[in-house]
Amino acid sequence: MNLPNKLTVFRMILIPVFMLVLALDWGTLQVAGAQLPVTHLVAAIIFIVASLTDLADGKIARKYKLVTNFGKFADPLADKLLVMTALIFFVQFGWVPAWMVAIIVIRELAITGLRTLIVENNGKVLAAAMPGKIKTASQMVAISFFLLHDIVFAMANIPFAMIMIWIALLATIYSGIDYFYKNRDVFSDGFK
């Protein structure tokens, strides 16, 4: 197992830790004049570390030609699991509407299904394209700021996390359409 794949596995291991931390209550801290739950701060650190491993594993894999089918499959799966876990908690916390999360989850499941069809048809794993990378980055930024309660922008009364989740939602929809359009030939046998 090469370094990028180890980073991906590490990210997957962080997901249950992230869940456990979000489920706990360790009191609050006073940060920039606002109350920040300690568990949200710890969860934000875990989430940011996991997100940075996503950035690192891709760069290392491409730079040193360590791209593997496992990495092409597991890397986006780890991202989806991490993001969906956070968003489901956010619905519970009342931070993000359930319909938004439903659209994101539906897109993620649909793309996972598409990847499976592509593997079955030509034996290759569909690697992430630029719209998907933008989607993932915007989701990760939004989630980080939600966990940190918009501390940086709260003083300016700017709902940065909510703005970013809207951008993430639009990127999610666009990238989903883009993936299906570019790979529409996978469904050609169903329309004969």
PDB file of C-alpha atoms in Angstrom, residues 17-30 35-46:
ATOM      1  CA  VAL A  17     -13.733   9.283  15.512  1.00  0.00           C
ATOM      2  CA  PHE A  18     -15.330  12.409  14.008  1.00  0.00           C
ATOM      3  CA  MET A  19     -18.806  10.929  14.605  1.00  0.00           C
ATOM      4  CA  LEU A  20     -18.027  10.055  18.210  1.00  0.00           C
ATOM      5  CA  VAL A  21     -16.681  13.524  18.961  1.00  0.00           C
ATOM      6  CA  LEU A  22     -19.774  15.204  17.463  1.00  0.00           C
ATOM      7  CA  ALA A  23     -22.023  12.985  19.582  1.00  0.00           C
ATOM      8  CA  LEU A  24     -20.348  14.077  22.834  1.00  0.00           C
ATOM      9  CA  ASP A  25     -20.662  17.246  24.927  1.00  0.00           C
ATOM     10  CA  TRP A  26     -17.500  18.645  26.510  1.00  0.00           C
ATOM     11  CA  GLY A  27     -18.753  22.120  27.384  1.00  0.00           C
ATOM     12  CA  THR A  28     -17.998  25.387  25.608  1.00  0.00           C
ATOM     13  CA  LEU A  29     -15.167  27.827  25.031  1.00  0.00           C
ATOM     14  CA  GLN A  30     -15.346  31.578  24.687  1.00  0.00           C
ATOM     15  CA  GLN A  35     -19.579  30.396  22.646  1.00  0.00           C
ATOM     16  CA  LEU A  36     -18.005  27.480  20.758  1.00  0.00           C
ATOM     17  CA  PRO A  37     -18.700  23.910  21.916  1.00  0.00           C
ATOM     18  CA  VAL A  38     -15.418  22.113  22.577  1.00  0.00           C
ATOM     19  CA  THR A  39     -16.644  19.060  20.652  1.00  0.00           C
ATOM     20  CA  HIS A  40     -17.301  21.218  17.586  1.00  0.00           C
ATOM     21  CA  LEU A  41     -13.777  22.634  17.786  1.00  0.00           C
ATOM     22  CA  VAL A  42     -12.262  19.142  18.122  1.00  0.00           C
ATOM     23  CA  ALA A  43     -14.519  17.851  15.314  1.00  0.00           C
ATOM     24  CA  ALA A  44     -13.404  20.789  13.139  1.00  0.00           C
ATOM     25  CA  ILE A  45      -9.750  19.909  13.735  1.00  0.00           C
ATOM     26  CA  ILE A  46     -10.407  16.251  12.861  1.00  0.00           C
TER      27      ILE A  46
END
